[in-house]
Coordinates of C-alpha atoms in Angstrom, one line a residue:
X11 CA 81.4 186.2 100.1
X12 CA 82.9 184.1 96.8
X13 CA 84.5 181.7 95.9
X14 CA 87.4 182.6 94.0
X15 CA 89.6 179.3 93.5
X16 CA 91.4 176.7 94.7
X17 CA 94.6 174.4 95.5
X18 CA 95.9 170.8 95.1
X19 CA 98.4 169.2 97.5
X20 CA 99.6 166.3 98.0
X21 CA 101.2 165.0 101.2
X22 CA 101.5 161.5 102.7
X23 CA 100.6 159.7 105.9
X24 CA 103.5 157.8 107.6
X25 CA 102.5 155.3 109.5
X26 CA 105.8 153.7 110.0
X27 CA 104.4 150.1 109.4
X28 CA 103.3 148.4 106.9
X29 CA 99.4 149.0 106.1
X30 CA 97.0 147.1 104.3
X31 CA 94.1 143.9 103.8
X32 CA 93.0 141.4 102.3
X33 CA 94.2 142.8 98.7
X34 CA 97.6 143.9 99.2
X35 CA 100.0 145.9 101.7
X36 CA 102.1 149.2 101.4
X37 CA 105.4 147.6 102.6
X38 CA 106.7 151.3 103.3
X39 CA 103.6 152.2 105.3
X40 CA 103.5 155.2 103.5
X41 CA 100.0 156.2 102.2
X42 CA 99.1 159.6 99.5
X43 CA 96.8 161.9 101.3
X44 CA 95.5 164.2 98.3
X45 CA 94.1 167.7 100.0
X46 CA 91.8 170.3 98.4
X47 CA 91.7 173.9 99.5
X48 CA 89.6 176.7 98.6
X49 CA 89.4 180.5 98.5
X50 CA 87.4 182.9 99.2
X51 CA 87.5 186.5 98.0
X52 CA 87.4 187.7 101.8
X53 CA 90.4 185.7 102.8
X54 CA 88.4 182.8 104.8
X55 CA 90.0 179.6 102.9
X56 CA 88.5 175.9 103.4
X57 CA 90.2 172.6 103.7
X58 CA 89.0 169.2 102.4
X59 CA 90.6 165.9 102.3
X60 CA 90.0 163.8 98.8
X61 CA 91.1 163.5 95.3
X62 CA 91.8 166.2 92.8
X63 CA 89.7 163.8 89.5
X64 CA 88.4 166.0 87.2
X65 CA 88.7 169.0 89.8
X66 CA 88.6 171.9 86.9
X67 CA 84.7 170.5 85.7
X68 CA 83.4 170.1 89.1
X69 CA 84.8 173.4 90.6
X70 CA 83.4 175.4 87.7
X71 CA 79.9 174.1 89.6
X72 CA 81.2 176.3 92.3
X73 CA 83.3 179.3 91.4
X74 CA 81.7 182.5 92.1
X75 CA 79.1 181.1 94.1
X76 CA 78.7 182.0 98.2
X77 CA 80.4 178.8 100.3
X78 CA 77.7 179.0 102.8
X79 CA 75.1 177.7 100.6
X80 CA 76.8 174.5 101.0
X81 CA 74.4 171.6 100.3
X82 CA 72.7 173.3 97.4
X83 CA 76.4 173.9 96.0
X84 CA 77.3 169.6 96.3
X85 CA 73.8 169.6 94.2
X86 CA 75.4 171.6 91.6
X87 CA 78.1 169.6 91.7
X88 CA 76.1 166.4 91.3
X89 CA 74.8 168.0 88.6
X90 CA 78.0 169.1 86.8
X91 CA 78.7 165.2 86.8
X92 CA 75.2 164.3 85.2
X93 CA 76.1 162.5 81.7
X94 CA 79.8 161.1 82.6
X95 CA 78.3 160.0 86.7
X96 CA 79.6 160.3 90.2
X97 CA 81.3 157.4 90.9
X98 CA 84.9 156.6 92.8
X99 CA 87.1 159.4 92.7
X100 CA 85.3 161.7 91.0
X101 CA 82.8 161.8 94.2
X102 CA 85.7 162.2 96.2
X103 CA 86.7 165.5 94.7
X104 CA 83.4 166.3 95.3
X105 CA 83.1 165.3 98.9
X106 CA 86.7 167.3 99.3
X107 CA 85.1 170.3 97.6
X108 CA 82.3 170.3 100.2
X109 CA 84.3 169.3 103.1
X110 CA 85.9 172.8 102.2
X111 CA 83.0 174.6 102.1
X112 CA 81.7 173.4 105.4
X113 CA 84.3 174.4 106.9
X114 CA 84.6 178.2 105.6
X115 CA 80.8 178.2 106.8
X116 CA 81.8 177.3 110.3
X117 CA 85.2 179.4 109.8
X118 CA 82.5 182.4 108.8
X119 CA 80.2 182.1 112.0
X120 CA 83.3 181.6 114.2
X121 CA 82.2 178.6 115.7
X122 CA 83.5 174.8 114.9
X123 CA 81.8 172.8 112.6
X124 CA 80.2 170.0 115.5
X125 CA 78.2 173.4 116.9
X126 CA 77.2 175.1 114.1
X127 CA 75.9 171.5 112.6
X128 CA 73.7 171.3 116.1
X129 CA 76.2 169.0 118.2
X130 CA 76.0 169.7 121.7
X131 CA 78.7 167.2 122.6
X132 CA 82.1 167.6 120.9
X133 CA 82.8 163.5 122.3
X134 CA 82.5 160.8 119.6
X135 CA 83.4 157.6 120.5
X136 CA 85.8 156.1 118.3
X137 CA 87.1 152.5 117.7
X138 CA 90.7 151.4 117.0
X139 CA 91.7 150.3 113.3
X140 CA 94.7 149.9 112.6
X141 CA 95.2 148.3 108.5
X142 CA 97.2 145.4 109.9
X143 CA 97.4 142.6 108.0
X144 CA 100.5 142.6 107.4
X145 CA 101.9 142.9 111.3
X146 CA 103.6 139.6 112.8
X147 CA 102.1 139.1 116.1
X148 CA 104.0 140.7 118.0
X149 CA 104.2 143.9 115.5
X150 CA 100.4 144.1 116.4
X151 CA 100.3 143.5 120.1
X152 CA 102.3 146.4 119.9
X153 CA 100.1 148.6 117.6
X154 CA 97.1 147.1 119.8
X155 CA 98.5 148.4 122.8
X156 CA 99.2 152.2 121.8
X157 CA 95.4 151.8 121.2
X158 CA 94.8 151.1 124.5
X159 CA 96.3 153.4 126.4
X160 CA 94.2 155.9 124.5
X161 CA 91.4 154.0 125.7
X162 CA 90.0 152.4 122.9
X163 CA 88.0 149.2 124.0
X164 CA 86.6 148.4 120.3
X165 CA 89.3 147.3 117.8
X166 CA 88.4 146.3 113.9
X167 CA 91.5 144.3 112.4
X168 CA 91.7 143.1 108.7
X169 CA 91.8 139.9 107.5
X170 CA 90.0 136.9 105.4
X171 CA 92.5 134.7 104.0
X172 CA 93.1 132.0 106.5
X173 CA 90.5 131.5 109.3
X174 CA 93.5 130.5 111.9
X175 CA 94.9 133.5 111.5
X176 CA 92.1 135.7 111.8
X177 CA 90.8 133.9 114.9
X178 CA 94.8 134.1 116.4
X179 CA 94.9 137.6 115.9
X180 CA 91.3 138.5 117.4
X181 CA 92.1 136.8 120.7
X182 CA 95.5 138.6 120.8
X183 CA 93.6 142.0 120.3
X184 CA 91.2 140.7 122.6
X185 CA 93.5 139.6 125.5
X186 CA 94.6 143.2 124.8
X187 CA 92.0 145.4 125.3
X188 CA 90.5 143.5 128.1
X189 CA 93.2 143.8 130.2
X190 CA 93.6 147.1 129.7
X191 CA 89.6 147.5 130.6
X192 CA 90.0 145.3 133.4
X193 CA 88.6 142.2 132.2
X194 CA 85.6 144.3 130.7
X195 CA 84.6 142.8 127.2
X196 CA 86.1 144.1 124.4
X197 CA 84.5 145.0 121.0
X198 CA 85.9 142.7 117.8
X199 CA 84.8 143.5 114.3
X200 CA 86.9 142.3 111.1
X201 CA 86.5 143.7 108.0
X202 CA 87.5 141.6 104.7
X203 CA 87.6 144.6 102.1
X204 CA 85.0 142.4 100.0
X205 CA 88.0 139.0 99.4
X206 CA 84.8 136.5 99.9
X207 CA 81.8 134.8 98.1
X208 CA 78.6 134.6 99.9
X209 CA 79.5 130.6 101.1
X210 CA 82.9 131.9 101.8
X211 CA 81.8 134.5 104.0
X212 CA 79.1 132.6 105.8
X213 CA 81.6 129.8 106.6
X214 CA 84.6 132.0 107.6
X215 CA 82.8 134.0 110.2
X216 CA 80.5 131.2 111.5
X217 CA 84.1 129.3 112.3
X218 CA 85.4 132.6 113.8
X219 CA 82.5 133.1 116.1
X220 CA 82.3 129.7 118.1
X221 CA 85.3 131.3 120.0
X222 CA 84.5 134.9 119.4
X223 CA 81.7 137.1 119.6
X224 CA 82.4 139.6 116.8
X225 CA 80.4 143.0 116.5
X226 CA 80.6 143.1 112.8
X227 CA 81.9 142.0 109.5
X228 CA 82.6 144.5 107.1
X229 CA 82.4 144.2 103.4
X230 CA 82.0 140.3 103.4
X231 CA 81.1 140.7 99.8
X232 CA 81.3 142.8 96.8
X233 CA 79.9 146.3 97.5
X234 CA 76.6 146.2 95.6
X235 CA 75.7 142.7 96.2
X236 CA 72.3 143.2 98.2
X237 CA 71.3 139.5 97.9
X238 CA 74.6 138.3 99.2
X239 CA 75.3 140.8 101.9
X240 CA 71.9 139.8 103.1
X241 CA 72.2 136.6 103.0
X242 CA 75.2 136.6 104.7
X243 CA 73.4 138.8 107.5
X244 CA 70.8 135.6 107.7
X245 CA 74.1 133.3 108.2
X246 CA 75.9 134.7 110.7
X247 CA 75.6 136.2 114.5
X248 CA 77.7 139.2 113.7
X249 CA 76.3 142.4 111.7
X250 CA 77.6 143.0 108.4
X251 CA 78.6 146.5 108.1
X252 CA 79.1 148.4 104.5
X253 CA 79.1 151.5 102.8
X254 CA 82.3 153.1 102.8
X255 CA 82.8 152.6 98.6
X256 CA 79.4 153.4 98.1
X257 CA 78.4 157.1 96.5
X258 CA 75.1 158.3 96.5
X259 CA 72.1 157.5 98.1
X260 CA 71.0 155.8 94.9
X261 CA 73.6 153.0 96.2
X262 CA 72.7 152.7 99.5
X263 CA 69.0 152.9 99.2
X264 CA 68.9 149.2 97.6
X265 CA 71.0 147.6 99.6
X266 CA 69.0 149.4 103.0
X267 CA 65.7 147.8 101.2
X268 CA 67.3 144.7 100.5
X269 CA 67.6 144.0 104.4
X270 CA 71.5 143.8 103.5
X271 CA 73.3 146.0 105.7
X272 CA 73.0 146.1 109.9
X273 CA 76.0 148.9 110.2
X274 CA 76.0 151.7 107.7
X275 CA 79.5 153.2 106.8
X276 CA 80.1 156.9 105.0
X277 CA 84.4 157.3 103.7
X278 CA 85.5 160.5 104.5
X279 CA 86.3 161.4 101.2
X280 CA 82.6 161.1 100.7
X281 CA 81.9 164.9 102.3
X282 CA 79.9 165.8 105.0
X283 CA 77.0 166.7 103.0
X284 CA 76.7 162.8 101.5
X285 CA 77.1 161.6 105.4
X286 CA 74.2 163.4 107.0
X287 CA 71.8 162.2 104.1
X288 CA 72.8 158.9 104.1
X289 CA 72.7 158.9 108.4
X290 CA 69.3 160.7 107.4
X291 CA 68.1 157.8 105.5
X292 CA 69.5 154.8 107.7
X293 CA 67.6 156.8 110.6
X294 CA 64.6 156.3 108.8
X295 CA 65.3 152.3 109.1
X296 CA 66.7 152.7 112.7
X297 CA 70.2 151.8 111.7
X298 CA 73.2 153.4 112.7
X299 CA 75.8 155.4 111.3
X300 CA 79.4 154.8 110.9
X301 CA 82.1 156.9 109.5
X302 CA 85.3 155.4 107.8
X303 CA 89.0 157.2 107.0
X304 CA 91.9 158.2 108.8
X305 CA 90.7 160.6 111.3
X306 CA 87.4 161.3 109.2
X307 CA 87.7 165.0 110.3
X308 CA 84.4 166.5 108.9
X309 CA 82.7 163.0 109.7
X310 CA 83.3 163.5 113.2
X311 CA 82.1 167.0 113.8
X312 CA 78.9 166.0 111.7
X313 CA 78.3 162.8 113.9
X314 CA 77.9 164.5 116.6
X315 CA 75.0 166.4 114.9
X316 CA 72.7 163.0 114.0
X317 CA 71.1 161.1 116.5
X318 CA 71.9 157.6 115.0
X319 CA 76.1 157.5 115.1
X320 CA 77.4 154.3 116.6
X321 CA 81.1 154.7 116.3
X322 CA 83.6 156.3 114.4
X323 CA 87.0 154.6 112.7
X324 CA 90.4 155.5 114.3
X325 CA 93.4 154.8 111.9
X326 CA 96.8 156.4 112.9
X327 CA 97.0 158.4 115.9
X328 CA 99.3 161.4 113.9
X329 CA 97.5 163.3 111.1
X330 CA 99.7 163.7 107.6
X331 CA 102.7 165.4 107.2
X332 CA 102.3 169.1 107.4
X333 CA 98.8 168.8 108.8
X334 CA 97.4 169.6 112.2
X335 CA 94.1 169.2 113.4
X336 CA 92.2 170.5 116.8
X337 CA 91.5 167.4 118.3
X338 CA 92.7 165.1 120.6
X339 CA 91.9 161.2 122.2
X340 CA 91.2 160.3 124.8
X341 CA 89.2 157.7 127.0
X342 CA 88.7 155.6 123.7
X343 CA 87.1 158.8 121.7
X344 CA 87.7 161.6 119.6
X345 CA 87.5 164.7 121.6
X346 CA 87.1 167.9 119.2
X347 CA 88.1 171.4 119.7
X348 CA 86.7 174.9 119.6
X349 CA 88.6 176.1 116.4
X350 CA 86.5 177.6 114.0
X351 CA 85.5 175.4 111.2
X352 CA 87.1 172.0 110.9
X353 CA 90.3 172.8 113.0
X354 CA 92.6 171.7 110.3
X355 CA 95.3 173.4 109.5
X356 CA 97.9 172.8 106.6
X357 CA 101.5 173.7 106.3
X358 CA 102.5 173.9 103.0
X359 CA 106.1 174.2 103.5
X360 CA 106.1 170.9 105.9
X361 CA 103.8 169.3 103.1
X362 CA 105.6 166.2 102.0
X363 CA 104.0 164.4 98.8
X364 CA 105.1 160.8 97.9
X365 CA 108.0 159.8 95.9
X366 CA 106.2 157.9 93.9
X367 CA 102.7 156.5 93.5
X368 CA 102.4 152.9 94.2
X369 CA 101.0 150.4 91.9
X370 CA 100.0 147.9 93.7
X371 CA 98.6 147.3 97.4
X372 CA 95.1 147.2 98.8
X373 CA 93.9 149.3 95.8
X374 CA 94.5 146.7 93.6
X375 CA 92.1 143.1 93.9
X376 CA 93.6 140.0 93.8
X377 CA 93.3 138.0 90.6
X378 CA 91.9 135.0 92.9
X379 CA 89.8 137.6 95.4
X380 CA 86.6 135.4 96.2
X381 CA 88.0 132.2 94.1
X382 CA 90.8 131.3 97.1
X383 CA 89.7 126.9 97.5
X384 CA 92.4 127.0 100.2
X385 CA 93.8 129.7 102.8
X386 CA 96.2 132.1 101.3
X387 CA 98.4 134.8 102.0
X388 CA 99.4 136.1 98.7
X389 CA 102.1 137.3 100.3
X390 CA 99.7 139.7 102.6
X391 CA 99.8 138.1 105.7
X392 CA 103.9 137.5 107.8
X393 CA 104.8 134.7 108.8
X394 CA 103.4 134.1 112.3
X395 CA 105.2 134.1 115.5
X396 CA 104.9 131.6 118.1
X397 CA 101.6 132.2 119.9
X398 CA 103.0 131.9 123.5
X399 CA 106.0 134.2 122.7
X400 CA 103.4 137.1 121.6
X401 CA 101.7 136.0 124.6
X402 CA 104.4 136.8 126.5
X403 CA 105.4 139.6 124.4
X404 CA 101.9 141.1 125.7
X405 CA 103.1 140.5 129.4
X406 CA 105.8 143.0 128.6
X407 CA 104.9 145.6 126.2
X408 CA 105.2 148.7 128.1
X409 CA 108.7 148.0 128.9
X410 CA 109.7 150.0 125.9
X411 CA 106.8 152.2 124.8
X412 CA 106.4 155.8 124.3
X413 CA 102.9 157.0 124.9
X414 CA 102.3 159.3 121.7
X415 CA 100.3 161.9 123.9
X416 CA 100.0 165.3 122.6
X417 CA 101.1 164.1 118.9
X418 CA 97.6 163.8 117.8

């Protein structure tokens, strides 16, 4: 078998909501979702989910090659990326590339990905996230509560501009998913997408958790900073999670020697190949693993392959437009299919790509990210509701809700 080529979509998640953090919201809740597929010369094609950078240099790594040599072929890759580096979205189109290839492997021993990998159960536990920063309260009781009749009992919300808020919002999720468990304890993380200085972050969380007992904070600081992210580890209860915007084990293996990181994250645009060496080399320090995305596809079937996963990050409950995937949730996991390969399937006539792309949003950071003296929204964060009206709303949000069963 070779590969003979490949194909760049475009399509677009719609969440129906706004979505964002701490640096900026997509008002239209509409998100790009770049996809990757590539062809073999015995009609078996792969899908991957990532950017398209520089696509032409880092497929020539590739082309002609046999898929199933899959790890050695994300070398070549690497490789192909030597003087110019690996970085951002360029390790995307990588991780998409190999994503793909992964899955023609599985495609090619007819068996789905998690078995061929070694899983031998196609359950990973999964907790709710749902990029709401910019809900009113009631907006995320709502969003909260879709959660929970999936039964997700772990929920990560955004936040890190105003302390009051952060802490309101918690309990609401909180008050949430514990009624839905039947006053069992819920799980709290919040993740700040790196909006604080080391004081800032040490301050913020230490407020949040004389009334909450929070899993995690993710990103506290910027990426790279080992000192700081460990000594915001020493400052706080909570464990500080991080990883998601890292590429490489050369990034990782600092900050894991540093003592910096409690929780480490893989994106799913990083490719499987990157997630089971990095979950390789947090094993070795007895940390666990977890993987980041919307619906991290070929995250999940390799998690169930390593013995150190903790969780894994559940954004929307619909794949794209045009996409369909062999999965479904349940009992607050992702529960994956028998499909061979990845189970993902596009439609390139239901395919929808954005109008236009955005210029703004949480890609963008702040000019005052980590220099904020008071709490700010910069227009991130709604106006709040009335706490005992959301309250209340709580009380009654099932009146009007459609469970999304079957849609996932």
């Amino acid at each position: 078998m070779r590969i003979t080529g490949y194909r760049t979509l475009t399509t677009v998640q719609e969440w129906g909501r706004p979505v964002g953090d701490a640096n900026g919201v997509f008002a239209d809740g509409k998100v790009s979702v770049p996809i990757v597929v590539v062809e073999t010369d015995e009609g078996l094609s792969g899908v991957g989910i990532g950017p398209h950078v520089e696509i032409e240099r880092i497929f020539a790594a590739i082309e002609g090659e046999d898929p199933r040599a899959v790890t050695t072929l994300y070398d070549r890759m690497l490789r192909h990326t030597f003087k110019a580096g690996h970085a951002g979205p360029v390790f995307g189109t990588i991780g998409a590339l190999d994503t793909a290839l992964w899955d023609i492997k599985a495609q090619a021993a007819g068996q789905p990905l998690w078995r061929l990998l070694g899983g031998r159960d196609r359950r990973v536990p999964a907790y709710a996230s749902g990029l709401d920063i910019g809900l009113t309260d009631d907006e995320l009781v709502s969003t909260y509560t879709r959660y929970a009749e999936h039964g997700l009992r772990a929920a990560k919300l955004k936040g890190g501009l105003d302390i009051e808020q952060d802490r309101r919002r918690l309990h609401l999720v909180k008050e949430i998913l514990a009624e839905a468990g039947q006053g069992r304890r819920p799980g709290l993380m919040l993740d700040v997408n790196e909006a604080w200085t080391r004081k800032q972050a040490v301050r913020h969380v230490c407020e949040l958790e004389r009334t909450l007992d929070l899993i995690w904070i993710e990103e506290p600081v910027r990426r790279w900073d080992a000192e700081g992210l460990a000594a915001v580890g020493r400052g706080v209860r909570a464990s500080v999670a991080t990883g998601e915007n890292l590429t490489g084990l050369e990034q990782y293996r600092p900050l894991i020697a540093a003592g910096a990181v409690d929780v480490v994250q893989t994106s799913a645009v990083g490719g499987v190949t990157h997630f089971l060496r990095v979950s390789a080399l947090a094993h070795a320090y007895d940390l666990p693993v977890s993987p980041i995305g919307n619906s991290p596809l070929g995250l999940l079937h390799a998690a169930t392959s390593v013995p150190n996963h903790l969780t894994s990050e559940l954004q929307d409950l619909w794949p794209p437009v045009g996409v369909s995937v062999d999965l479904h949730v349940e009992d607050g996991a992702f529960i994956l299919g028998d499909s061979p390969g990845l189970g993902l399937r596009v439609d390139e006539q239901r395919v929808q790509p954005p109008q236009a792309p955005p210029v703004d949003g949480p890609n963008v950071r702040p000019e005052q990210a980590g220099r904020r003296l008071l709490a700010a929204t910069d227009g991130v964060v709604p106006d709040t509701v009335n706490l005992p009206l959301a309250r209340a709303a709580t009380a009654s949000r099932n009146s009007n809700q459609v469970s999304p069963t079957g849609r996932h």
